[in-house]
Coordinates of C-alpha atoms and ligand atoms in Angstrom, one line a residue:
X191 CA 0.0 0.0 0.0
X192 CA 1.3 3.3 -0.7
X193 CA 2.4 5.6 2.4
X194 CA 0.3 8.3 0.9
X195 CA -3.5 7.7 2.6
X196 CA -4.9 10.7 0.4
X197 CA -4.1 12.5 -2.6
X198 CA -6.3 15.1 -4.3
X199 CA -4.7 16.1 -7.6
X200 CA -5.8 19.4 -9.7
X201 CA -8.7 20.1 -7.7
X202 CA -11.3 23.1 -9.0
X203 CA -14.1 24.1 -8.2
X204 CA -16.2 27.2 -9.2
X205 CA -19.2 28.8 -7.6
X206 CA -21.8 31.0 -9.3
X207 CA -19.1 34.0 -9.5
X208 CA -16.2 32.9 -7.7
X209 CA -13.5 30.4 -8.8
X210 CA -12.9 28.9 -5.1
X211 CA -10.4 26.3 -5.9
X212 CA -7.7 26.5 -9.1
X213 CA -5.6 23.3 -9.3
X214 CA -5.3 22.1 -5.7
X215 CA -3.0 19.4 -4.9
X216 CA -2.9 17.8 -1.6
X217 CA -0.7 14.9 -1.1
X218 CA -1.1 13.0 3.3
X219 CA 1.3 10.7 4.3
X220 CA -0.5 8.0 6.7
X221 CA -0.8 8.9 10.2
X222 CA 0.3 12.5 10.2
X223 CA -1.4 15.4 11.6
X224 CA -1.6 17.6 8.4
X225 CA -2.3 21.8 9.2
X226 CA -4.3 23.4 6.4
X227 CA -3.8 27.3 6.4
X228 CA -4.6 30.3 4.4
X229 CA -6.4 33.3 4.7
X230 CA -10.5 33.7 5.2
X231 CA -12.0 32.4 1.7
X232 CA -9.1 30.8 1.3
X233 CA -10.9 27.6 0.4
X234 CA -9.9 25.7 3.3
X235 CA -13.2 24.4 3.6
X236 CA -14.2 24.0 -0.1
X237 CA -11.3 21.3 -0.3
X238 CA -12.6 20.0 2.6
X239 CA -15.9 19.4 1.4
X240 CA -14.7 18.3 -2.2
X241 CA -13.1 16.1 0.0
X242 CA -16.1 15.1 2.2
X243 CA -18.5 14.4 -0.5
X244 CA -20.9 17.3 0.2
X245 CA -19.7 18.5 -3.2
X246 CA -20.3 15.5 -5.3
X247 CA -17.8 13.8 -7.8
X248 CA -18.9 16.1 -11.2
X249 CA -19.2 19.5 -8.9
X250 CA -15.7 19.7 -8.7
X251 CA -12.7 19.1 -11.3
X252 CA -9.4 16.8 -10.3
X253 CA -9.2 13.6 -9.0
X254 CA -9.5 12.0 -5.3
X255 CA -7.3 9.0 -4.4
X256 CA -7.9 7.1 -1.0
X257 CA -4.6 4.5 -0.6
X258 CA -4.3 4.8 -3.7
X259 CA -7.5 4.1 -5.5
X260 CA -9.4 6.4 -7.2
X261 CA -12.8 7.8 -5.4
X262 CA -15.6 8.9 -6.8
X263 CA -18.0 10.3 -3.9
X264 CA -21.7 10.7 -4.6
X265 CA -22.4 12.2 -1.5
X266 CA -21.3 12.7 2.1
X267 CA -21.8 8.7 2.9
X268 CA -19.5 7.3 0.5
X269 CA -16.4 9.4 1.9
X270 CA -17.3 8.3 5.3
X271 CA -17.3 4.8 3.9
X272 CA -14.2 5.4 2.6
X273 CA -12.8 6.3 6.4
X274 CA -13.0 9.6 5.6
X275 CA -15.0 12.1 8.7
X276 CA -14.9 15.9 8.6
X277 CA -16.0 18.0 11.4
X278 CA -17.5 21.3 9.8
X279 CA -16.5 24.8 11.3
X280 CA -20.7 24.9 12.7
X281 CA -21.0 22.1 14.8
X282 CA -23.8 18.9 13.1
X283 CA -25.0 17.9 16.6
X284 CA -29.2 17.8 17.5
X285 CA -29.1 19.5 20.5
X286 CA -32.5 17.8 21.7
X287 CA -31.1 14.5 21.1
X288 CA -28.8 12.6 23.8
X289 CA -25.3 12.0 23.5
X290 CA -25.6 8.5 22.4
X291 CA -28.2 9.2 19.6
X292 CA -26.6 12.1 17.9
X293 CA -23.4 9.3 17.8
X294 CA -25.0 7.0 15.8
X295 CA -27.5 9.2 14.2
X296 CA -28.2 7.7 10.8
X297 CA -26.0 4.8 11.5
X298 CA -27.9 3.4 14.9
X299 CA -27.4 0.3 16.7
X300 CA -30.7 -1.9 15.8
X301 CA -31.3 -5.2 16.4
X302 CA -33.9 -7.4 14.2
X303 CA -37.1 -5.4 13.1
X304 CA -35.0 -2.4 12.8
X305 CA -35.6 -1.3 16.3
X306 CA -33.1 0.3 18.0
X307 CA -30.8 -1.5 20.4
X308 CA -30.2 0.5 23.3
X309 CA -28.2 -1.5 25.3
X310 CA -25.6 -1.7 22.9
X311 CA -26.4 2.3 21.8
X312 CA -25.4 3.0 25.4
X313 CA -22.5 0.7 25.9
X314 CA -21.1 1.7 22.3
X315 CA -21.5 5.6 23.4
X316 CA -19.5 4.5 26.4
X317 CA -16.6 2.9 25.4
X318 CA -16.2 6.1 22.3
X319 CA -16.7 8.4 25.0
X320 CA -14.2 7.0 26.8
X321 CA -12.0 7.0 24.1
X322 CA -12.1 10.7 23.4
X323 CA -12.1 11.4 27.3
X324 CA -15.5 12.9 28.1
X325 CA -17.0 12.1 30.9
X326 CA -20.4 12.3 30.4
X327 CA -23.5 10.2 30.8
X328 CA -24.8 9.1 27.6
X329 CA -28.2 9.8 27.8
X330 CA -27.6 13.5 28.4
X331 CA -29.3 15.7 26.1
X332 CA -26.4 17.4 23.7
X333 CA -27.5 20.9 24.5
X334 CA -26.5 20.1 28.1
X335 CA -23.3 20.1 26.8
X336 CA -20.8 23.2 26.3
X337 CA -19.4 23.6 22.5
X338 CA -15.6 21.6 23.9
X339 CA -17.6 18.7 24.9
X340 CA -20.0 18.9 21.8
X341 CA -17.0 19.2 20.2
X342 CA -15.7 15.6 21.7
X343 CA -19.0 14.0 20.8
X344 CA -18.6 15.0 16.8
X345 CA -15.3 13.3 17.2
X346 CA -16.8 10.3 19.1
X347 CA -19.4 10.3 16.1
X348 CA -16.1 10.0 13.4
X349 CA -14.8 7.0 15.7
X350 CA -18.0 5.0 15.4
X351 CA -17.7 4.9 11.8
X352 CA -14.3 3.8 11.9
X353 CA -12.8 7.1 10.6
X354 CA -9.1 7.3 9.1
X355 CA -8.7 10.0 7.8
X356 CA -10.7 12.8 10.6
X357 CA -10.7 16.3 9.1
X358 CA -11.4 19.2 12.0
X359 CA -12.5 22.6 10.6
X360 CA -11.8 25.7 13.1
X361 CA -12.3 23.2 16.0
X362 CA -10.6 25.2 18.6
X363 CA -11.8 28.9 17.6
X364 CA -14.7 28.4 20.1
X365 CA -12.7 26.6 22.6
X366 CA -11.3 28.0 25.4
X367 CA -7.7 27.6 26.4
X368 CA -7.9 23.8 28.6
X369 CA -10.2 22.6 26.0
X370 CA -8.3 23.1 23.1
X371 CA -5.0 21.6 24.6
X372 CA -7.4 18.3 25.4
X373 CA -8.5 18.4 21.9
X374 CA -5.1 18.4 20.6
X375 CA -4.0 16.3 22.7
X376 CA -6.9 13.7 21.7
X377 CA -4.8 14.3 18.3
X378 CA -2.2 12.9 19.0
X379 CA -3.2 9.9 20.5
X380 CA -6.0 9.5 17.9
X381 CA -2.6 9.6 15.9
X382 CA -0.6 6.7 18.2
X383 CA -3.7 4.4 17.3
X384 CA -3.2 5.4 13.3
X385 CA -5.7 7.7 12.5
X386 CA -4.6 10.6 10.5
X387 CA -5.4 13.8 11.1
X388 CA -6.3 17.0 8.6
X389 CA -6.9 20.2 10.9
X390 CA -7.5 23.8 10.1
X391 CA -7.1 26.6 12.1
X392 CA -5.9 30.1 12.1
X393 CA -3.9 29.7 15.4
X394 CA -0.4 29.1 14.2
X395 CA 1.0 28.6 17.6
X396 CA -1.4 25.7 18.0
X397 CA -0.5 24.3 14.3
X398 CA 3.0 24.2 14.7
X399 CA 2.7 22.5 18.2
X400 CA 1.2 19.7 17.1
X401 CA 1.3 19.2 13.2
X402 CA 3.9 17.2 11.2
X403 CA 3.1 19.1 8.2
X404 CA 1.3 22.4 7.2
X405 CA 0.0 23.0 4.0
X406 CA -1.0 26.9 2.7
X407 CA -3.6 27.5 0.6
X408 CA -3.7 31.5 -1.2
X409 CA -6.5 32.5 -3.4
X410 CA -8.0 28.6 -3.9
X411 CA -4.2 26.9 -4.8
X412 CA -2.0 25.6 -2.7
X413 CA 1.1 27.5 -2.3
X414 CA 3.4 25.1 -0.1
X415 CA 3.9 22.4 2.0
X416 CA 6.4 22.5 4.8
X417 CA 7.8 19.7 7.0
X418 CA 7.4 21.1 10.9
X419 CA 9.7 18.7 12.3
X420 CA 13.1 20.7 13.4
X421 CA 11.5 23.9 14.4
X422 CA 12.9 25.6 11.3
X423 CA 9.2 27.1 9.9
X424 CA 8.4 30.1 12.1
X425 CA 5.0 32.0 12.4
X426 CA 6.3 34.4 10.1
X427 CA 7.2 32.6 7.5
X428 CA 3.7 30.7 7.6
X429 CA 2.5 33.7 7.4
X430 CA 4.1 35.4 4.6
X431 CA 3.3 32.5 2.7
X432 CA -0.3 32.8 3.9
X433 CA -1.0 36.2 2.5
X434 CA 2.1 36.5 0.0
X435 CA 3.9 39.6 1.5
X436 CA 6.0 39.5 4.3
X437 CA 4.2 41.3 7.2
X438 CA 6.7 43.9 8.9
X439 CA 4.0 44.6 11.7
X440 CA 1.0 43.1 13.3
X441 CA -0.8 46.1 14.6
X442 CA -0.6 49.3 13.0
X443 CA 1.2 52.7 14.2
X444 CA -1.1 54.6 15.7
X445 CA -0.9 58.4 17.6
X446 CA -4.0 58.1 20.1
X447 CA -5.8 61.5 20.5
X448 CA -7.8 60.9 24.0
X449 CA -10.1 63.3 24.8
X450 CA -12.4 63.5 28.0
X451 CA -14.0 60.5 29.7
X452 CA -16.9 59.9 27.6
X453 CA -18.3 56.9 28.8
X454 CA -18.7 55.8 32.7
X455 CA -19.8 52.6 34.1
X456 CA -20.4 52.0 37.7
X457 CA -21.1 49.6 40.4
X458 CA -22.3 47.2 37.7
X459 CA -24.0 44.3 38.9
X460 CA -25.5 41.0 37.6
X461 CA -26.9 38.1 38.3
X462 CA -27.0 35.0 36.1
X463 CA -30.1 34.3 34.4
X464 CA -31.1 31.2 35.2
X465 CA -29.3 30.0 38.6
X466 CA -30.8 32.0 41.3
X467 CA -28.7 34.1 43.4
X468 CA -25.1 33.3 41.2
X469 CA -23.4 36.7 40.9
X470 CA -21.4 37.3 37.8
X471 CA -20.7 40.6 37.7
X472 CA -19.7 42.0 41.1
X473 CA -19.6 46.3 41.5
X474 CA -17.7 46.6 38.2
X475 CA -16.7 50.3 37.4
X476 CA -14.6 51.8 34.2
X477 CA -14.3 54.6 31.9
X478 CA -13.8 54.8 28.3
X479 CA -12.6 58.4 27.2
X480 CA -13.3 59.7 23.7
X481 CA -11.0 58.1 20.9
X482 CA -9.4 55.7 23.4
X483 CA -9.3 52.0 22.6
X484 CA -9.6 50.2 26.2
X485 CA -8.9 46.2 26.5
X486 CA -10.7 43.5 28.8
X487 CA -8.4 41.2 29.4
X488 CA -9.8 38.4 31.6
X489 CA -10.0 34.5 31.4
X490 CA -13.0 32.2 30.1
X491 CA -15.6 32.6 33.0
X492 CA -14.0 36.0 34.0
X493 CA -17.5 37.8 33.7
X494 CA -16.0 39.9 30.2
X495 CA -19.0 39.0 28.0
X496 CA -21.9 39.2 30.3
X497 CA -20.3 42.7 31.8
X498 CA -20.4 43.8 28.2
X499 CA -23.6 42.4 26.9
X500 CA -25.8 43.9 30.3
X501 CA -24.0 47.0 29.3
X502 CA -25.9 46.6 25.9
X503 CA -29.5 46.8 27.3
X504 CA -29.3 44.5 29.8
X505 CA -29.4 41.8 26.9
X506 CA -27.8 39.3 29.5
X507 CA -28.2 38.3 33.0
X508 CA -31.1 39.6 35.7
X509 CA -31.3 41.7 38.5
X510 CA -28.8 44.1 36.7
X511 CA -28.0 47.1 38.6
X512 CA -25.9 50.1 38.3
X513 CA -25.3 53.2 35.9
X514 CA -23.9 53.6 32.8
X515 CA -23.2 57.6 32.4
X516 CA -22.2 59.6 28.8
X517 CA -20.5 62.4 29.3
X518 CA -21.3 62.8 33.0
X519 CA -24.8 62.1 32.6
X520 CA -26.8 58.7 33.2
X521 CA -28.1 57.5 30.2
X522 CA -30.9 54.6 29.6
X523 CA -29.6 51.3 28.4
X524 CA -32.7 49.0 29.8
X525 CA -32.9 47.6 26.1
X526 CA -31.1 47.3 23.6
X527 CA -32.8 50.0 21.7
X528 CA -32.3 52.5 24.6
X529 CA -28.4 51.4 24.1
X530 CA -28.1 52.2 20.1
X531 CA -30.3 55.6 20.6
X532 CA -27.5 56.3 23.2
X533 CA -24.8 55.5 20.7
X534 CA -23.8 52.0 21.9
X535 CA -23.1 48.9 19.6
X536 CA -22.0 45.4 20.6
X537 CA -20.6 43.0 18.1
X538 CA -20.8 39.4 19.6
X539 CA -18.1 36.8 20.1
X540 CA -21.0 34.4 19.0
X541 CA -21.2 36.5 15.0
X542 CA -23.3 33.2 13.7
X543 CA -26.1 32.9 16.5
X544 CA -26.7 36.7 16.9
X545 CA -25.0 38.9 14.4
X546 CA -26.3 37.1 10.5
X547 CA -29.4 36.8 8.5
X548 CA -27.5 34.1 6.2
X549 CA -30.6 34.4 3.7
X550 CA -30.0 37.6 3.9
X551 CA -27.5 39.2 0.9
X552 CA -24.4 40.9 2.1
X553 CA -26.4 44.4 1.3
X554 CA -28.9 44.1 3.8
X555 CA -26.3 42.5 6.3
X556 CA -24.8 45.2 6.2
X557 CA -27.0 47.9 6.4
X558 CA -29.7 46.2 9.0
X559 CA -28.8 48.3 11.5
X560 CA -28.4 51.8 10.7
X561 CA -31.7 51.3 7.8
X562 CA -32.6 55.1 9.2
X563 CA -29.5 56.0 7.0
X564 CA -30.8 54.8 4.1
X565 CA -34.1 55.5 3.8
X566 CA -35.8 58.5 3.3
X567 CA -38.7 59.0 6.0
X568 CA -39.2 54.9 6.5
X569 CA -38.9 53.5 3.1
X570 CA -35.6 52.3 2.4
X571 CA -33.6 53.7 -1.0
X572 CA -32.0 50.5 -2.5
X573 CA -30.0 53.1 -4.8
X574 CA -28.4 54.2 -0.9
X575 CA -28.2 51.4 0.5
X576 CA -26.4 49.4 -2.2
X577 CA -23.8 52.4 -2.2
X578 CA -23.4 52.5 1.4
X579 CA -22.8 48.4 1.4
X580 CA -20.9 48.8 -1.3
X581 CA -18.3 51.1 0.7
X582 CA -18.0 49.2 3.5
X583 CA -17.3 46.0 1.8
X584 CA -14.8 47.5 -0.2
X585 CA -13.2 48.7 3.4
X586 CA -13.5 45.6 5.1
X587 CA -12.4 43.9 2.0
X588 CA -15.2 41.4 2.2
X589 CA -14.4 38.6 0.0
X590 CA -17.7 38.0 -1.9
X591 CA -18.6 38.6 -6.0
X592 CA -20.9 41.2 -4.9
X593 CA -22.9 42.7 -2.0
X594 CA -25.8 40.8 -3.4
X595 CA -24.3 37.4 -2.9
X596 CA -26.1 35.6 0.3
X597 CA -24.2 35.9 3.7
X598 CA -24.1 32.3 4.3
X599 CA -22.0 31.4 1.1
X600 CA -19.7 33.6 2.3
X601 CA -16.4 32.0 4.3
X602 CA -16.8 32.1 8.1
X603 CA -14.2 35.1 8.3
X604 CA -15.8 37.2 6.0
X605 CA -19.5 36.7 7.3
X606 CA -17.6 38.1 10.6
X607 CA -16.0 41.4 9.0
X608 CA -19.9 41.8 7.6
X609 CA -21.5 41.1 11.3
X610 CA -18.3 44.2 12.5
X611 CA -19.6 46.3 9.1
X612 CA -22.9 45.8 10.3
X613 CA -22.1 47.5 13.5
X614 CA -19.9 50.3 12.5
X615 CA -22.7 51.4 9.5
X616 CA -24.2 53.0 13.3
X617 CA -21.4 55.0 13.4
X618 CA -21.4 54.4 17.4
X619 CA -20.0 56.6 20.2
X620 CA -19.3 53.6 21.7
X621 CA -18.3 50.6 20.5
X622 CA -18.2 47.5 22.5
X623 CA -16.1 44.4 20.3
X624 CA -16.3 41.1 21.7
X625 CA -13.4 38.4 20.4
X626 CA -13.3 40.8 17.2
X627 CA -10.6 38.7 15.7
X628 CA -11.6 35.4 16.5
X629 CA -11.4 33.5 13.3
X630 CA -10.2 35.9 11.1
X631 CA -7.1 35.7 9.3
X632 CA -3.8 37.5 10.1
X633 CA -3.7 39.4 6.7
X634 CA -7.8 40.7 7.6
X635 CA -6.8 40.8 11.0
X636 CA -4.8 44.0 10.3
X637 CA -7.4 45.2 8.3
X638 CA -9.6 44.7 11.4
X639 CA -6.8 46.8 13.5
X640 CA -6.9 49.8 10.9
X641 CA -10.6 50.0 11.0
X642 CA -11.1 50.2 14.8
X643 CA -8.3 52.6 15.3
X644 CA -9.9 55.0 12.6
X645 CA -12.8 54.9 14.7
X646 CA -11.0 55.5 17.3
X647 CA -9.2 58.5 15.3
X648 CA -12.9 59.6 14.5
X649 CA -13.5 60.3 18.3
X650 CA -15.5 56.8 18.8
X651 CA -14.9 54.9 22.5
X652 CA -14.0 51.7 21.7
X653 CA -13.8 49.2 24.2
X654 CA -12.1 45.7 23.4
X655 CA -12.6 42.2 25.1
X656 CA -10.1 39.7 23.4
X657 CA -8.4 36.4 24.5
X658 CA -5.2 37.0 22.7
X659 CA -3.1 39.2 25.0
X660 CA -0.8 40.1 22.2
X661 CA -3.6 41.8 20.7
X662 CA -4.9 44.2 23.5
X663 CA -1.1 45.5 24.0
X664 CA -1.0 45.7 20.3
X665 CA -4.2 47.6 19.9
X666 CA -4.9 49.4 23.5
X667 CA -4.1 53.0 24.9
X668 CA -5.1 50.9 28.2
X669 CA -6.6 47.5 29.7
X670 CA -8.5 46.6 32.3
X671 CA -8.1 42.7 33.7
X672 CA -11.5 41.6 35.2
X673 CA -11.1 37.9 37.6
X674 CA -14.4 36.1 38.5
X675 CA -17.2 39.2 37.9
X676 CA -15.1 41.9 39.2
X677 CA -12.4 44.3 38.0
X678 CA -8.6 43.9 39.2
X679 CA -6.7 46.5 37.5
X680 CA -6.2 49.0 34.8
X681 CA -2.8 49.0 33.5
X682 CA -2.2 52.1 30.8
X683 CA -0.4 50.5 27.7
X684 CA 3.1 51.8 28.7
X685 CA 3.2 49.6 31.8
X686 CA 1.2 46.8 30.4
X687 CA 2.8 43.4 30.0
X688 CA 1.1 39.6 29.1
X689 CA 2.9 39.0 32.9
X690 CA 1.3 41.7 34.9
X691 CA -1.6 41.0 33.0
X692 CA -1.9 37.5 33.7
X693 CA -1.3 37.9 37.2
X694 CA -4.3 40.5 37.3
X695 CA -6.7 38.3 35.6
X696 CA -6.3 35.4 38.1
X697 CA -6.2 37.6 41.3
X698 CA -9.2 37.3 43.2
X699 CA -9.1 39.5 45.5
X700 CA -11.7 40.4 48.2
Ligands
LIG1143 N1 -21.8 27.9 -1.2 C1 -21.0 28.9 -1.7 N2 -21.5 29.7 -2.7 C2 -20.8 30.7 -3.2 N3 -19.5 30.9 -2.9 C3 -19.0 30.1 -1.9 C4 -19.7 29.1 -1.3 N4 -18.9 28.5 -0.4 C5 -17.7 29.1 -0.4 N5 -17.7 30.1 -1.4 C6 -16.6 31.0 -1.7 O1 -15.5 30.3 -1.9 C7 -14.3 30.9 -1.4 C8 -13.6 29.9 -0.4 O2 -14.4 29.8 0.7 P1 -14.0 28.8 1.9 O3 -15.2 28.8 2.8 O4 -13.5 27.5 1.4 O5 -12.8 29.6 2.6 P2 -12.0 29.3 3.9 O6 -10.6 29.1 3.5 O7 -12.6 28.1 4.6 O8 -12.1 30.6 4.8 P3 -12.3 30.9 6.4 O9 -10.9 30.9 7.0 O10 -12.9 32.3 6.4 O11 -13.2 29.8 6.9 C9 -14.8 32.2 -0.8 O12 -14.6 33.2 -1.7 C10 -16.3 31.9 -0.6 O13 -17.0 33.2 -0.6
LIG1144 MG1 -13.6 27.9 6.4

């Protein structure tokens, strides 16, 4: 048998509009862990789904070779026949259904008569569970579980159809920190008992951790394949191969222009929604001057999302209590409307579940929250509208044939720079950015950078919640480090550092 377990040769494939993959070649020794990088629309996933049948054999040009024998997959079922599993960048799972049934969905565990055999169902779910190292009860409903354990359960899925080749799209950008070192840990042992893996991500720290080789896709053809082994491929020269240039700096230059405290929160309180009497926000307080660009540095669970969200008209968390004041005077964010008519805008972490209409086209997207600005009394002007969509995605370089194209075709980066477009279309005085970069590129990222410090420039508050320390030194004139609902320091830039930060964020205090 050949040491090669997959080989796609000359792969194209066009969309309506868009050539998303020119001549792709794609060659996986057995039992590697293979990175797949480029930039957002890319084609990462297109190849991935050429790959995974969802594209059938005629949809795409090139050939497929599995061990060596030509493939010719009708749909999704045949590639998993073939060994071959992909976990898709949106998770697959039926949150109403248990643990056990969404593993063998469409593949269950019957016995005569075709009814279902639950003993084995739950034994089966067991032992894969076990495998993958969650430790959960079967019979638990999937929407029980958090999107790292829903995470394990897809993989648990691959298992039970006897994967070899497991593809993972994005699986760590919704992970936090221990979750994605289990998951790429399970890698590598997935890789001891000879599977091989195929994993996509945008984290290049993570990628050259734990893949052999790393492969870089730019503009829908691949561009090289480098061995990882010997240390010799740094970040930057993944990256300059990712978007072609070498990049001399990963945040812009920028001369802040602060002005006067614009925005004031204080003793900001809140309760969590459902358990009674669990405090998550605990007497908070910060400012936010005018054309400063504050961090919120904190770790998963440190209260930074539900602070901002309550903040944005209380769309989180009960009994909330406190003030939020613009220049010096209280101002009413009870709902979210209250928060836009007093200049505030929130761009989720969560851009899929609360930022898209993917029916939607890019236009409307766009332009769904600031209509007022495109209409004359309430009727919209398409004639407006399409102008001012036009502009932004030409400055948020949206990847897309046109703004008429549907949001959901678009790649998952870009559908996040039209959720941030959507936002800054309000022009806001305040604009609260939650994770901005999470799954965007490092060329877009940049991009990204430029555009929040123009608003910035513009006089906007901008206040920044991010994961990636790196980034809020890069970006912020100061940060503040929140710890378990309450807020342990504010460090101006100059005397900022990932250590003094990371202490803050994991002091308790009293
Ligand atoms: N169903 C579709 N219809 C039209 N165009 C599509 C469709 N799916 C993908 N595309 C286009 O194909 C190109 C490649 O998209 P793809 O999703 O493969 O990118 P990606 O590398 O996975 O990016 P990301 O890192 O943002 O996830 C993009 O220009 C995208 O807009
Ligand atoms: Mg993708």
């Amino acid at each position: 048998m050949s040491d090669l377990i997959l080989q796609m040769r000359g792969i194209g494939k066009e969309f309506p509009g868009v050539r998303a993959l020119t001549d792709v070649d794609l060659r996986v020794t057995r039992g590697e862990i293979r990175a797949l990088v480029g930039e957002n629309g890319a084609g990462k996933s297109t190849l991935m789904k050429v790959l995974g049948g969802v594209y059938p054999h005629g949809d795409y040009a090139g050939e497929i070779l599995v061990d060596g024998v030509e493939q010719v997959f009708s749909g999704v079922r045949d590639s998993e026949r073939a060994g071959i599993a992909i976990i898709h960048q949106e998770l697959a799972l039926v949150p109403q259904l248990s643990i056990a049934e969404n593993i063998f969905l469409g593949n269950e565990r019957v016995r005569g008569a075709g009814r279902i055999d639950w003993g084995r169902t739950s034994s089966e779910a067991r032992e894969l569970l076990r495998r993958v190292g969650l430790d959960e009860d079967p019979t638990l409903p999937v929407s029980a579980l958090g999107v790292g354990k829903q995470q394990l359960v897809e993989i648990a899925k691959a298992l039970s159809k006897r994967v070899r080749l497991l593809i993972l799209d994005e699986p760590t950008s919704a992970l936090n920190e221990t979750e994605s070192e289990n998951l790429l840990a399970l890698l590598g042992e997935l890789k001891e008992q000879g599977i091989t893996s195929i994993l996509i991500s945008h984290k290049l720290g993570e990628v050259t951790r734990v893949a052999d080789t790393i492969t870089v896709l730019r503009d829908g053809r691949t561009v090289e394949t480098m061995a990882l082994s010997g240390g010799a491929v740094t970040e930057d020269r993944i990256i300059s191969a990712m978007v072609g240039r070498d990049l001399e700096h990963r945040f812009p230059e920028r001369t802040p222009d602060i002005g006067e405290v614009r925005f004031e929160v204080r003793d900001w309180t809140v309760d969590h929604p459902t358990q009674l009497g669990r405090r998550l926000i605990d007497r908070a307080g910060l400012t936010i001057r005018r054309g400063e660009i504050v961090g919120l540095a904190g770790l998963m669970g440190a209260g930074r999302t539900e602070l901002a969200m309550s903040v944005f008209g209380r769309s989180y968390g009960r009994y909330v209590s406190g003030t939020v004041r613009k220049d010096g005077t209280e101002i009413r964010t009870g709902s979210v409307a209250d928060a836009v008519a007093s200049g505030i805008a929130y761009v989720p972490e969560d851009r899929k579940e609360l930022g898209l209409i993917l029916d939607d086209d890019i236009r409307r997207n766009l332009t769904l929250a600031g209509l007022r600005r495109v209409s004359r009394r309430t009727v919209i002007d398409p004639a407006r509208e399409s102008v001012a969509a036009e502009r932004l995605r030409g400055q948020l370089r949206v990847k897309s044939r046109d703004i008429f194209q549907a949001a959901g075709n678009l790649s998952g980066g870009n559908q996040q720079k039209v959720v941030l477009g959507k936002w800054m279309f309000t022009e806001p005085e305040l604009l609260i950015l939650d994770e901005p970069t999470r799954g965007i590129d490092v060329g877009a990222k940049y991009e990204i950078y430029l555009i929040i410090q123009r608003l910035a420039e513009e006089g906007a508050s901008v206040l920044m919640i991010s994961s990636e320390l790196p980034e809020l030194l890069g970006m912020c004139d100061r940060v503040y480090a929140m710890c378990e609902g309450r807020i342990t320091g504010d460090v101006a830039r100059d005397e900022a550092d990932q250590e003094s930060l990371m202490r803050l964020m994991t002091t308790t205090g009293s």
